[in-house]
mmCIF file of C-alpha atoms and ligand atoms in Angstrom:
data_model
loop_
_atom_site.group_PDB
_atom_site.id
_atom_site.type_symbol
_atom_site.label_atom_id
_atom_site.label_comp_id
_atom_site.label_asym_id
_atom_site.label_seq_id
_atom_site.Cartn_x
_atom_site.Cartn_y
_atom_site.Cartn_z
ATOM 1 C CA UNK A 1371 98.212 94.460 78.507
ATOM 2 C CA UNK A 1372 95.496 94.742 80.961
ATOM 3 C CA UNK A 1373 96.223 93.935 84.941
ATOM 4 C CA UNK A 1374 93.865 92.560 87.522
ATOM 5 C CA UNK A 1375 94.628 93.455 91.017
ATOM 6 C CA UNK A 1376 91.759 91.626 93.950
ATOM 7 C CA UNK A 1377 91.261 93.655 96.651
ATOM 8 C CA UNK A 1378 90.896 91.193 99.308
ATOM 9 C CA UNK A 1379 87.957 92.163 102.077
ATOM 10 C CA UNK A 1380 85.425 89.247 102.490
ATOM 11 C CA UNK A 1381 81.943 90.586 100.744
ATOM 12 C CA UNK A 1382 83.266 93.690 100.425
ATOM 13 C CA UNK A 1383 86.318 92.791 97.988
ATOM 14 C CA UNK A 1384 87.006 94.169 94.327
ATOM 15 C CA UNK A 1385 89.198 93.734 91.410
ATOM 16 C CA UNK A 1386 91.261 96.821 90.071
ATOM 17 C CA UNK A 1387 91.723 96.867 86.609
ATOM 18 C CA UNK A 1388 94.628 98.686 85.599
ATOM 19 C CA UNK A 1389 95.159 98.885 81.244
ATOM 20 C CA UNK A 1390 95.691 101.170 78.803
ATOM 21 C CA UNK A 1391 92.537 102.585 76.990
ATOM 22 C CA UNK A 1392 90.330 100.972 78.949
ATOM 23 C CA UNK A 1393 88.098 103.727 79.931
ATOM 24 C CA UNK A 1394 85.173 102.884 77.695
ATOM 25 C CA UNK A 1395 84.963 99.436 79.450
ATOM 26 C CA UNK A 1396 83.038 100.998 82.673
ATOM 27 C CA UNK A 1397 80.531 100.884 80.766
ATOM 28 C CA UNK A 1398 80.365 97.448 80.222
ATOM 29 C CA UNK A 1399 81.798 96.613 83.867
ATOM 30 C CA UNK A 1400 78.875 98.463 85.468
ATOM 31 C CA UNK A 1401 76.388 96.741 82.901
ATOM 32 C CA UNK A 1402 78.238 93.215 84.274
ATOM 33 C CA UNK A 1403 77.180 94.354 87.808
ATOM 34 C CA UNK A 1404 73.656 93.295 88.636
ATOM 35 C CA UNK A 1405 70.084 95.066 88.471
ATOM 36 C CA UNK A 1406 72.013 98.820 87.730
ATOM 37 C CA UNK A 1407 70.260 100.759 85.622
ATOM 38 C CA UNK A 1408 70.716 104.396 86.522
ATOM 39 C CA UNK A 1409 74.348 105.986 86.423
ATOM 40 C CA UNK A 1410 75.486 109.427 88.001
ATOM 41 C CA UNK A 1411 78.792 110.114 87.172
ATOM 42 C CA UNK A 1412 80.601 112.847 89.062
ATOM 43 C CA UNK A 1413 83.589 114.874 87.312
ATOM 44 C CA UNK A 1414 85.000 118.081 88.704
ATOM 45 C CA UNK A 1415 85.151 120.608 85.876
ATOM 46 C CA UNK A 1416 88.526 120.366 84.487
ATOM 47 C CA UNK A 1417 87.337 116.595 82.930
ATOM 48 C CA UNK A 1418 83.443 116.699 83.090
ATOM 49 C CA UNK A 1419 83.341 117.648 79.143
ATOM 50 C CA UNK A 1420 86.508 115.124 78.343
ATOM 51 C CA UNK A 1421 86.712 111.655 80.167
ATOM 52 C CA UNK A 1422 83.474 112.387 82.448
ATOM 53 C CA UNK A 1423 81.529 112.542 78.933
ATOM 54 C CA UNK A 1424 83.411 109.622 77.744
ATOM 55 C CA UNK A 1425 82.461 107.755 80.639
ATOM 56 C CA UNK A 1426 78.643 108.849 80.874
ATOM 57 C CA UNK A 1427 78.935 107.776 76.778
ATOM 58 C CA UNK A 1428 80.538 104.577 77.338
ATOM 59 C CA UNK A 1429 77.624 103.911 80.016
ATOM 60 C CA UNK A 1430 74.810 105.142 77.933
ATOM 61 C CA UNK A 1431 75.979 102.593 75.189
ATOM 62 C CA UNK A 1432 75.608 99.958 77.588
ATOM 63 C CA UNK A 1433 72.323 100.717 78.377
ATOM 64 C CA UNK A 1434 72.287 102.455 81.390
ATOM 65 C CA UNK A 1435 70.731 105.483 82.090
ATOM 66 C CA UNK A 1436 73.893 108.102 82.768
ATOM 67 C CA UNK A 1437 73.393 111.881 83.978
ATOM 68 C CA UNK A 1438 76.765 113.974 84.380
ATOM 69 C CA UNK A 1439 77.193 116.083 87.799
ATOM 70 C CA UNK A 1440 79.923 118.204 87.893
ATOM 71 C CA UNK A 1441 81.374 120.168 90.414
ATOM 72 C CA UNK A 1442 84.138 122.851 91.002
ATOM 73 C CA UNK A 1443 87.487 121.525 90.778
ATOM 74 C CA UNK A 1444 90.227 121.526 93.863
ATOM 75 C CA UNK A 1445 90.549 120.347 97.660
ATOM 76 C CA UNK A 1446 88.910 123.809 98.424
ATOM 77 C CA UNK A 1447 85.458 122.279 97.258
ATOM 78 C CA UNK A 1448 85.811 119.134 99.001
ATOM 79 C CA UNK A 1449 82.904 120.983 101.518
ATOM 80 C CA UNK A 1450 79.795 120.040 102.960
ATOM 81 C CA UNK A 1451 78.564 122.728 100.598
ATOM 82 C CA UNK A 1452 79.644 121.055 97.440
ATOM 83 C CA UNK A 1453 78.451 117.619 99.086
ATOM 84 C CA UNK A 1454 75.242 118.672 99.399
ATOM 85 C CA UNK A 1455 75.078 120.796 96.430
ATOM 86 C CA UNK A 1456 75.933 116.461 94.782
ATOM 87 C CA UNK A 1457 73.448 115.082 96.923
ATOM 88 C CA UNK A 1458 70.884 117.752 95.299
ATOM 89 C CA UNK A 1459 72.044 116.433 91.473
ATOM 90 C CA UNK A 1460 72.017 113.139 92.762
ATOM 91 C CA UNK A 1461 67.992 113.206 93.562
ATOM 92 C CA UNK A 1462 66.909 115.235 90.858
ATOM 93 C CA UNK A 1463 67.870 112.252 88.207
ATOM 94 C CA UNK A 1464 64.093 110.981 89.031
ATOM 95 C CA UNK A 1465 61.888 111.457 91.921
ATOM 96 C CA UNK A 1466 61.990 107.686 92.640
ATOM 97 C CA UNK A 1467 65.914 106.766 92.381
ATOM 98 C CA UNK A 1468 66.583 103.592 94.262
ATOM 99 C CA UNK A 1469 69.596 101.603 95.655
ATOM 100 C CA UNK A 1470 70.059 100.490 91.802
ATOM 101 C CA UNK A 1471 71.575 103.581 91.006
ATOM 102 C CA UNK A 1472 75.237 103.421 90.637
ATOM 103 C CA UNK A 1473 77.631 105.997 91.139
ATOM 104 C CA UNK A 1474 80.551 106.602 89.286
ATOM 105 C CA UNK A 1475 84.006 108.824 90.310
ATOM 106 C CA UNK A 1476 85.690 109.961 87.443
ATOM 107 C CA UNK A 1477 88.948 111.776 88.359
ATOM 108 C CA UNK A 1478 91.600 112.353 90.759
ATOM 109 C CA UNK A 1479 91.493 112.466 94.886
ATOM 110 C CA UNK A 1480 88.768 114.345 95.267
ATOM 111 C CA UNK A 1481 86.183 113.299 93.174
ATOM 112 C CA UNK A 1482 87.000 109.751 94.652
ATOM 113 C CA UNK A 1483 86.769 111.032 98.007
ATOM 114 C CA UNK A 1484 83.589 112.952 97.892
ATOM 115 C CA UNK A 1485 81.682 110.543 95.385
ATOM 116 C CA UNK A 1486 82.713 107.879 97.415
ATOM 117 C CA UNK A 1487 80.757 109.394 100.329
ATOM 118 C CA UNK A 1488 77.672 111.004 98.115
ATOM 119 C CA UNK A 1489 77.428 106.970 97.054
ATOM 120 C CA UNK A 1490 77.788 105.572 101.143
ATOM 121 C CA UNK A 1491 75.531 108.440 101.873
ATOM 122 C CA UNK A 1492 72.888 107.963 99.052
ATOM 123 C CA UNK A 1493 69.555 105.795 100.588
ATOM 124 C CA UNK A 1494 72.244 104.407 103.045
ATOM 125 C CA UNK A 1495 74.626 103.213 100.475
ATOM 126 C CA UNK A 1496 74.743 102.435 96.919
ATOM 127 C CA UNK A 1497 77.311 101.067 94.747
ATOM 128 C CA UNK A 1498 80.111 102.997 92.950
ATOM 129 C CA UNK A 1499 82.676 102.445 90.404
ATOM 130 C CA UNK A 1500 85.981 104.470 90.560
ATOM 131 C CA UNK A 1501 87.905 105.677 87.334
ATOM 132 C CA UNK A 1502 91.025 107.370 88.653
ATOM 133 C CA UNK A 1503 92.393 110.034 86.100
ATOM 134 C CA UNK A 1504 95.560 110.840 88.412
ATOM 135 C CA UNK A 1505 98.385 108.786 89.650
ATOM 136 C CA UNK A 1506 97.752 109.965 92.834
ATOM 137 C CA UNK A 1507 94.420 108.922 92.585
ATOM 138 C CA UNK A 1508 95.344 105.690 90.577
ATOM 139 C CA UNK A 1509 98.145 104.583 93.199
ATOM 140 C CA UNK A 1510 96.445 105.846 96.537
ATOM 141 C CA UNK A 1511 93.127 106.826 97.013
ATOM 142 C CA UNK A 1512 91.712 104.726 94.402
ATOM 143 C CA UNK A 1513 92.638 101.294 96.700
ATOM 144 C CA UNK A 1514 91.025 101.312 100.348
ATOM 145 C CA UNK A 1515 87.824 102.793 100.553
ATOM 146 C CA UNK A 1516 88.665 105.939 102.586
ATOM 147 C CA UNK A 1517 85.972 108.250 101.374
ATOM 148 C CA UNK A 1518 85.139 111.900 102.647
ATOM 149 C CA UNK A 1519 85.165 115.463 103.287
ATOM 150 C CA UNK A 1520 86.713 118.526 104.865
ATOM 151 C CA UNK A 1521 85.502 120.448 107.455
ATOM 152 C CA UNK A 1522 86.513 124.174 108.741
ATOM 153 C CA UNK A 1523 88.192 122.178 111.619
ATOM 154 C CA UNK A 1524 90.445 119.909 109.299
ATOM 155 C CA UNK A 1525 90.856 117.993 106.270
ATOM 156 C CA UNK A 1526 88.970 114.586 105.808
ATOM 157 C CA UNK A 1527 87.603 114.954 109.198
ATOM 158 C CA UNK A 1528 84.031 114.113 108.137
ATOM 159 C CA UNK A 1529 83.698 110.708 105.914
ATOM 160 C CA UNK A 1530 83.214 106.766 106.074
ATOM 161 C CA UNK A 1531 85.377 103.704 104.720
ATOM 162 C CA UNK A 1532 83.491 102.652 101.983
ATOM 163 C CA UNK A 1533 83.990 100.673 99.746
ATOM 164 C CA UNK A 1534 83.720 100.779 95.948
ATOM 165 C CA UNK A 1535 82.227 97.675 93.578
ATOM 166 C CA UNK A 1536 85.632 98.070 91.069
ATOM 167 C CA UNK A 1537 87.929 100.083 90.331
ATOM 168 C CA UNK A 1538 89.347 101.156 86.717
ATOM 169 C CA UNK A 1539 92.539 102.524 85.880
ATOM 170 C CA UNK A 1540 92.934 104.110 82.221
ATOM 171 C CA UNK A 1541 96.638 104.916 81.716
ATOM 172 C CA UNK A 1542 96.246 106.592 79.087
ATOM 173 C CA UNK A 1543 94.401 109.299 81.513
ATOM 174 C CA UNK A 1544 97.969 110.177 82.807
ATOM 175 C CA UNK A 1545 98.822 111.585 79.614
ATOM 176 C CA UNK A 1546 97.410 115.123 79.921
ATOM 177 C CA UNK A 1547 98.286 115.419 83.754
ATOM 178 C CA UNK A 1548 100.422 118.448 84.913
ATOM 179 C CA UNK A 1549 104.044 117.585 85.816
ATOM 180 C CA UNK A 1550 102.857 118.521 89.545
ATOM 181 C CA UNK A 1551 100.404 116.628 89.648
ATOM 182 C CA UNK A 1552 102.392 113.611 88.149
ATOM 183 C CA UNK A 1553 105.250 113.982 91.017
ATOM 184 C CA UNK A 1554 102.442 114.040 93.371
ATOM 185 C CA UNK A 1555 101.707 110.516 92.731
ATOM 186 C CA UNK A 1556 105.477 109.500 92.170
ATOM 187 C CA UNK A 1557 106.199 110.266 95.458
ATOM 188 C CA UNK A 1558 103.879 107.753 96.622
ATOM 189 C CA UNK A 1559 105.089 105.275 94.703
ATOM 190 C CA UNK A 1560 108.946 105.683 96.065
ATOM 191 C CA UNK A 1561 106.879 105.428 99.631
ATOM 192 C CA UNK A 1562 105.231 102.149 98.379
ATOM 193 C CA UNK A 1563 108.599 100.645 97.339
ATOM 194 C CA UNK A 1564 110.540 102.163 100.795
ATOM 195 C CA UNK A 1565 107.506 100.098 102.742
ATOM 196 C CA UNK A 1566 106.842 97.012 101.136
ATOM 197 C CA UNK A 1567 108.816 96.426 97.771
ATOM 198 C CA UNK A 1568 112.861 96.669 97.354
ATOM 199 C CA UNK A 1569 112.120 95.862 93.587
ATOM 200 C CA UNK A 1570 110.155 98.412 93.031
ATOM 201 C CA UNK A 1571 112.367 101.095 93.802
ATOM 202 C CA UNK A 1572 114.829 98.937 91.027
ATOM 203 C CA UNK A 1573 112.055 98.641 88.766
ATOM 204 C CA UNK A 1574 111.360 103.141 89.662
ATOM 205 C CA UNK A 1575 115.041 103.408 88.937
ATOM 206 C CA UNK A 1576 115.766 100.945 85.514
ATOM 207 C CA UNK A 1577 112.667 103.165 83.707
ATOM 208 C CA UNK A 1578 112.869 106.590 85.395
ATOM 209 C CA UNK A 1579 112.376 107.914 81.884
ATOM 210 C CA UNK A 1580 109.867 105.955 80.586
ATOM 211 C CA UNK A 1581 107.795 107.161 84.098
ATOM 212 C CA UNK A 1582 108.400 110.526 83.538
ATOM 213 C CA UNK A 1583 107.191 110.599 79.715
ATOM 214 C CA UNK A 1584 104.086 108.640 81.005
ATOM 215 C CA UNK A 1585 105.108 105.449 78.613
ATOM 216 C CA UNK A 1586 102.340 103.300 78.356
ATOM 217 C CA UNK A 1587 103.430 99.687 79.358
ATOM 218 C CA UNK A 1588 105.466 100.973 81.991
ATOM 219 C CA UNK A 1589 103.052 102.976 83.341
ATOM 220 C CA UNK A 1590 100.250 99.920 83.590
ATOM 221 C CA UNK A 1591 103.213 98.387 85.377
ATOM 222 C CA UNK A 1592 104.133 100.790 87.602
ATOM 223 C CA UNK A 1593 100.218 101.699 88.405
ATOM 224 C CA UNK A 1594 99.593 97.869 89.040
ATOM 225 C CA UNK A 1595 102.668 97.418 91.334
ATOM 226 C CA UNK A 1596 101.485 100.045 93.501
ATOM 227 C CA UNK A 1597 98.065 98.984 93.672
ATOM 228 C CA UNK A 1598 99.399 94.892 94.456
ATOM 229 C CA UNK A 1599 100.753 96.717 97.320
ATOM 230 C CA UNK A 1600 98.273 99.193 98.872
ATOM 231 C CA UNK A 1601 95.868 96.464 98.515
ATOM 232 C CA UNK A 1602 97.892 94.211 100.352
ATOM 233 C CA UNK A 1603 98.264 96.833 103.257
ATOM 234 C CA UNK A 1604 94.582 97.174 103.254
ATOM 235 C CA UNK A 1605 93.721 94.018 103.209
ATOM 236 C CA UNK A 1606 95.581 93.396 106.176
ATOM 237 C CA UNK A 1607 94.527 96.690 108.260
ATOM 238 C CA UNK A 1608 91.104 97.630 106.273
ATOM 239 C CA UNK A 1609 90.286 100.328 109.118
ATOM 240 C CA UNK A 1610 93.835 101.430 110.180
ATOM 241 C CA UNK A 1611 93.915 100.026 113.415
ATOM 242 C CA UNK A 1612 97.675 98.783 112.937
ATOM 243 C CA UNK A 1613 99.848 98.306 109.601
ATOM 244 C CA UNK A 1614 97.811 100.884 107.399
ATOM 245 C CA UNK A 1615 99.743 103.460 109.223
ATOM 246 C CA UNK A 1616 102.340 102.309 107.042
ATOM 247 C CA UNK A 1617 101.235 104.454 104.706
ATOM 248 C CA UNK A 1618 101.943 106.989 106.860
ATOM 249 C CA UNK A 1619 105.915 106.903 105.929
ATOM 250 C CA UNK A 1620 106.977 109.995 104.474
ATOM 251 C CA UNK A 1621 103.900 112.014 105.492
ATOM 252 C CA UNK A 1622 104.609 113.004 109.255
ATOM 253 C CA UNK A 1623 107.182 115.352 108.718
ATOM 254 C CA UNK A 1624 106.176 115.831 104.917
ATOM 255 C CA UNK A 1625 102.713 117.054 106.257
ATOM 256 C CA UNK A 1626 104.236 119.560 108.563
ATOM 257 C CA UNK A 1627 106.888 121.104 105.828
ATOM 258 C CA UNK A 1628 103.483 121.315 103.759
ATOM 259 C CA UNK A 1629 101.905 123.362 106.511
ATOM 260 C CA UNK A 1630 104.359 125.928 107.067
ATOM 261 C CA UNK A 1631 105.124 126.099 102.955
ATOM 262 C CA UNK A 1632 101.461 126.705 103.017
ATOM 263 C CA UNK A 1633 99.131 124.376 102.012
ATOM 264 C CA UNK A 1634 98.885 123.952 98.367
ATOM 265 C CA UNK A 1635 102.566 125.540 97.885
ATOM 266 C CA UNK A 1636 104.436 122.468 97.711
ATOM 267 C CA UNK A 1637 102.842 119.367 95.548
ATOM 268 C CA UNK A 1638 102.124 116.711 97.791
ATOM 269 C CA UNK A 1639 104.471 114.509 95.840
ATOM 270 C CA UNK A 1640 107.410 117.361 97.155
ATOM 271 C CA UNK A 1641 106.415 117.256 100.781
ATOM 272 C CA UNK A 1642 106.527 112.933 100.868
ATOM 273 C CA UNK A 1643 109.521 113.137 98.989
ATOM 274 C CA UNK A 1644 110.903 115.705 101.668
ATOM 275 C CA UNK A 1645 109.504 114.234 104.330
ATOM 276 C CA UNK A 1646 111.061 110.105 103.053
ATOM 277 C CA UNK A 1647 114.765 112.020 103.251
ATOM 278 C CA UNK A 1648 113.752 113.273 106.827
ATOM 279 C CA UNK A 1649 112.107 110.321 107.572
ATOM 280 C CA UNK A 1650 115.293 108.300 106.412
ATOM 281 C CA UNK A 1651 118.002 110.509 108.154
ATOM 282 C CA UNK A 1652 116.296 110.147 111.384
ATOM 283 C CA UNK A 1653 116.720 105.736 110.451
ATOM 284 C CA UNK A 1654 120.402 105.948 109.086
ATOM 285 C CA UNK A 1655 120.644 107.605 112.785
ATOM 286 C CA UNK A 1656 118.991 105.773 114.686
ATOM 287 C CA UNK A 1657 121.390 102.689 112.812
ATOM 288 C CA UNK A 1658 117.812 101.022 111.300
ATOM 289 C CA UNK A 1659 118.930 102.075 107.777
ATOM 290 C CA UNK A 1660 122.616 102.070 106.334
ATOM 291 C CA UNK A 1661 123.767 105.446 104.271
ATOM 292 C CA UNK A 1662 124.082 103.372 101.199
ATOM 293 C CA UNK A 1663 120.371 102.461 101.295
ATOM 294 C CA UNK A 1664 119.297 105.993 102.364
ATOM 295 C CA UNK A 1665 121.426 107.264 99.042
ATOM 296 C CA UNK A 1666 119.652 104.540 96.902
ATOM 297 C CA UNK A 1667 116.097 105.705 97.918
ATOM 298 C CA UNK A 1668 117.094 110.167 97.182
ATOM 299 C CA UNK A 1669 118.636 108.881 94.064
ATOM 300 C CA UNK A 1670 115.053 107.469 92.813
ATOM 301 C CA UNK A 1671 113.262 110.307 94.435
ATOM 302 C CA UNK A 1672 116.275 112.730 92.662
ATOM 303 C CA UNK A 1673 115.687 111.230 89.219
ATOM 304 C CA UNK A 1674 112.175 111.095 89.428
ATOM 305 C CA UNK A 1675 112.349 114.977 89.691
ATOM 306 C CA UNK A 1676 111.434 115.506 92.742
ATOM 307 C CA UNK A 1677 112.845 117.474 95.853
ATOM 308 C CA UNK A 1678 115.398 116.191 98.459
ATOM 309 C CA UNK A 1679 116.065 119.570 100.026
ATOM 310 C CA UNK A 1680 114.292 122.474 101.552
ATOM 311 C CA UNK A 1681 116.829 124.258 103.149
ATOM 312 C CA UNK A 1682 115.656 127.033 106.040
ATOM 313 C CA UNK A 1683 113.413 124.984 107.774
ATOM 314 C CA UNK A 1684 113.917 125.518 111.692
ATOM 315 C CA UNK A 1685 113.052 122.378 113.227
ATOM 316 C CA UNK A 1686 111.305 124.290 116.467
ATOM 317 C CA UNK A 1687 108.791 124.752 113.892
ATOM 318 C CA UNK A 1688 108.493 121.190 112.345
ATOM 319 C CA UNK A 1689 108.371 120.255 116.021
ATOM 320 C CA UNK A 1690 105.774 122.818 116.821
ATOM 321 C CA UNK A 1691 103.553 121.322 113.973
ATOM 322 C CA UNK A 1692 104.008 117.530 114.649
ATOM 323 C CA UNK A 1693 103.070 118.198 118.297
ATOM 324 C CA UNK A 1694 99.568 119.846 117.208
ATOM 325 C CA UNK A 1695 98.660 116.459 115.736
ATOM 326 C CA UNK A 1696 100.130 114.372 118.190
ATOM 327 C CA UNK A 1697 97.027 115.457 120.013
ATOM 328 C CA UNK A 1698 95.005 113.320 117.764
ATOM 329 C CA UNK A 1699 97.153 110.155 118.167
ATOM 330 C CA UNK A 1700 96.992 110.007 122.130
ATOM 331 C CA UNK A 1701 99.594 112.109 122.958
ATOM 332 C CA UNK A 1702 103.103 110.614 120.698
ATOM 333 C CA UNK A 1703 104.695 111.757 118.095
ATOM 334 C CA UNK A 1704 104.653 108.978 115.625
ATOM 335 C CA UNK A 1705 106.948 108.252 113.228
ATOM 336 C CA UNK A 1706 106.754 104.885 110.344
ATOM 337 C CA UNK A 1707 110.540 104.553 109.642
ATOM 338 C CA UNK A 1708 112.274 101.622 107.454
ATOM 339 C CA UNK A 1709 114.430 99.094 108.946
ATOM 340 C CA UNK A 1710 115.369 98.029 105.629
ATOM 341 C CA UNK A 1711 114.413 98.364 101.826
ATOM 342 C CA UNK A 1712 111.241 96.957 101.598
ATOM 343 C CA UNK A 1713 110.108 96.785 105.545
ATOM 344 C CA UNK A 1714 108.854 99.765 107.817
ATOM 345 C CA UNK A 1715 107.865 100.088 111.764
ATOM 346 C CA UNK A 1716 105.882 102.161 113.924
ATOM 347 C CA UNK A 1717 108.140 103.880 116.599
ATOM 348 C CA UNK A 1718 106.300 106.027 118.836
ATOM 349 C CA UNK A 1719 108.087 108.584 121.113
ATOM 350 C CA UNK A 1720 109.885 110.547 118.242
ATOM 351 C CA UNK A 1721 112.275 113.186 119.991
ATOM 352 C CA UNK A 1722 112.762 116.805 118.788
ATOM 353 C CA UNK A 1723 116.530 115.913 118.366
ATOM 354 C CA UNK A 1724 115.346 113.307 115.816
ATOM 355 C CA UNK A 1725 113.000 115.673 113.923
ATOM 356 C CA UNK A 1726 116.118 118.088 114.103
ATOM 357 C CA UNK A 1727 118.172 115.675 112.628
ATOM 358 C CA UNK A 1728 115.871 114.717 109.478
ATOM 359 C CA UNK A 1729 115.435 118.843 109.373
ATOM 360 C CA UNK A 1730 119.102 118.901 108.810
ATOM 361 C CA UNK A 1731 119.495 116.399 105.870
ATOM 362 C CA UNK A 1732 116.741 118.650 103.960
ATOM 363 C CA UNK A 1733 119.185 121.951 104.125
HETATM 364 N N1 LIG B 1925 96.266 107.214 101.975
HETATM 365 C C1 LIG B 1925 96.468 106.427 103.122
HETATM 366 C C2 LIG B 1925 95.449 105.341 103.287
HETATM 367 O O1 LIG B 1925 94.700 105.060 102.388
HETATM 368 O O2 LIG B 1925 95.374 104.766 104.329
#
């Protein structure tokens, strides 16, 4: 059964259709949007010749003129190189493409991130279409317009908030994911649930199994409960100014533990899930969070298969690591920490004996 989720931002809002086997609809759904009549679609190349062709058919049946660009798959492409390399494909379709061409993502992060900015970049901006492929994508990126690229200096550090016309979510898509990949977007959805949802982690917990063998129905439930909330968060914080930071639960010291594993060592499903049972030590200290609810949330995160210890951490590392980017956030060391199931704050001011505490519930 197909779900609707409205992305509410004035002119600039957008449904998400989440369904299963509803990939050959964008074709229709960018026909429904008015005056397009040229299509690039952009697919890295472990889906160009699978659902990037499907989605380049599905638009050529509905009349619209779709060329394929595909590019080299991983983060480690996400460069100014490979940007350019789209924005080369991109005016080669014809000589005289205008601001009717549309621009479809098909696939995970990435290819949402970077075709989101070859489509704000294009003749000032054109519209685009996103068909997530990856519950990471489906879940996170897919909802909020961040668009972008890395630089040498850092990740994402070049990039606009743009956002897309729509937004469609095959399920089915899911299906032929790698287990890592698959935690990586579980472990935002436990996040989701610790910030804004005690149901969800219920609803996580009553079909762990289900989730885990990518069942259908549950999946178009699951997808569309985490997109109700992410668009709710930016809807209420578009350009992360306040509550968007939310989203930042899980990933302070997660982001650290997945610098010194190495980037690209850990999934980043791992280091949120590590970094929610650091995050939630450093509560159940602090008295925000009882034990009991602490237990509840590494019992989803534990049947979800995902990791609630990394023992040999020192925390003068950790430390060491949240400290370099505490530079970029004026000087504290943030931390987004729940006061209950379902409700987060900012605290600023984080200690080292508090990152030495969450340290200690990984080992
Ligand atoms: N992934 C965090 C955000 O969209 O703000």
């Amino acid at each position: 059964m197909e779900q609707t989720i409205r992305v509410e931002l004035g002119d600039r809002s957008y449904d998400v259709r989440v369904g299963s086997g509803i990939l050959d609809s964008v074709g229709p759904a960018a026909a429904a949007l008015p005056t397009v009549r040229q299509a690039a679609v952009i697919a890295d190349s472990n889906i160009a010749s699978s659902y990037g062709k499907q989605t380049a058919d599905s638009l050529t049946a509905a009349g619209i003129d779709a060329t394929l660009i595909e590019f080299p798959t991983g983060e480690a492409n996400k460069t100014v190189a490979v940007f350019s390399d789209m924005l080369d494909a991109v005016f080669a379709i014809s000589p005289a493409i205008d601001r009717d061409l549309l621009i479809v993502a098909c696939g995970g992060g990435v290819t949402g991130d970077i075709s989101g900015y070859v489509a704000a970049s294009t003749l000032r901006g054109v519209r685009w279409l996103q068909c997530p492929t990856s519950l990471l994508a489906d879940v996170d990126a897919s909802v909020g317009g961040k668009t972008g690229i890395n630089h040498a200096t850092g990740k994402n550090l070049i990039g606009a908030f743009y956002q897309p016309s729509g937004v469609l979510i095959d399920v089915e898509t899911l299906k032929t994911l790698a287990p890592r990949e698959l935690q990586s977007g579980l472990g935002e959805c436990v996040k989701h649930a610790v910030i804004r949802d005690a149901s969800l982690l219920d609803f996580i917990a009553e079909n762990t199994t289900e989730i885990l063998a990518c069942q259908s129905d549950v999946m178009c439930d699951l997808v569309a409960r985490n997109v109700a909330i992410k668009a709710d968060v930016v809807a209420g914080d578009e350009r992360e100014t306040g509550t968007r930071a939310h989203l930042n639960y899980g990933h302070t010291v997660g982001h650290a533990i997945e610098t010194i594993a190495g980037y690209g060592t850990l999934s980043h499903g791992a280091a949120v899930s590590l970094g929610i049972i650091a995050a939630n030590a450093i509560a159940v200290d602090s008295r925000l969070i009882s034990p009991v609810d602490a237990d509840r949330v590494r019992q989803a995160l534990e049947a979800l298969k995902l990791p609630v210890t990394y023992p040999g951490l020192n925390p003068d590392e950790v430390w060491e690591v949240m400290q370099r980017d505490k530079k970029a956030r004026g000087g504290h060391v943030r931390m987004v920490l729940p006061t209950e199931i379902g409700r987060v704050e900012i605290f600023d001011n984080t200690t080292p004996q508090q990152v030495a505490r969450g340290v200690a519930a990984l080992g």
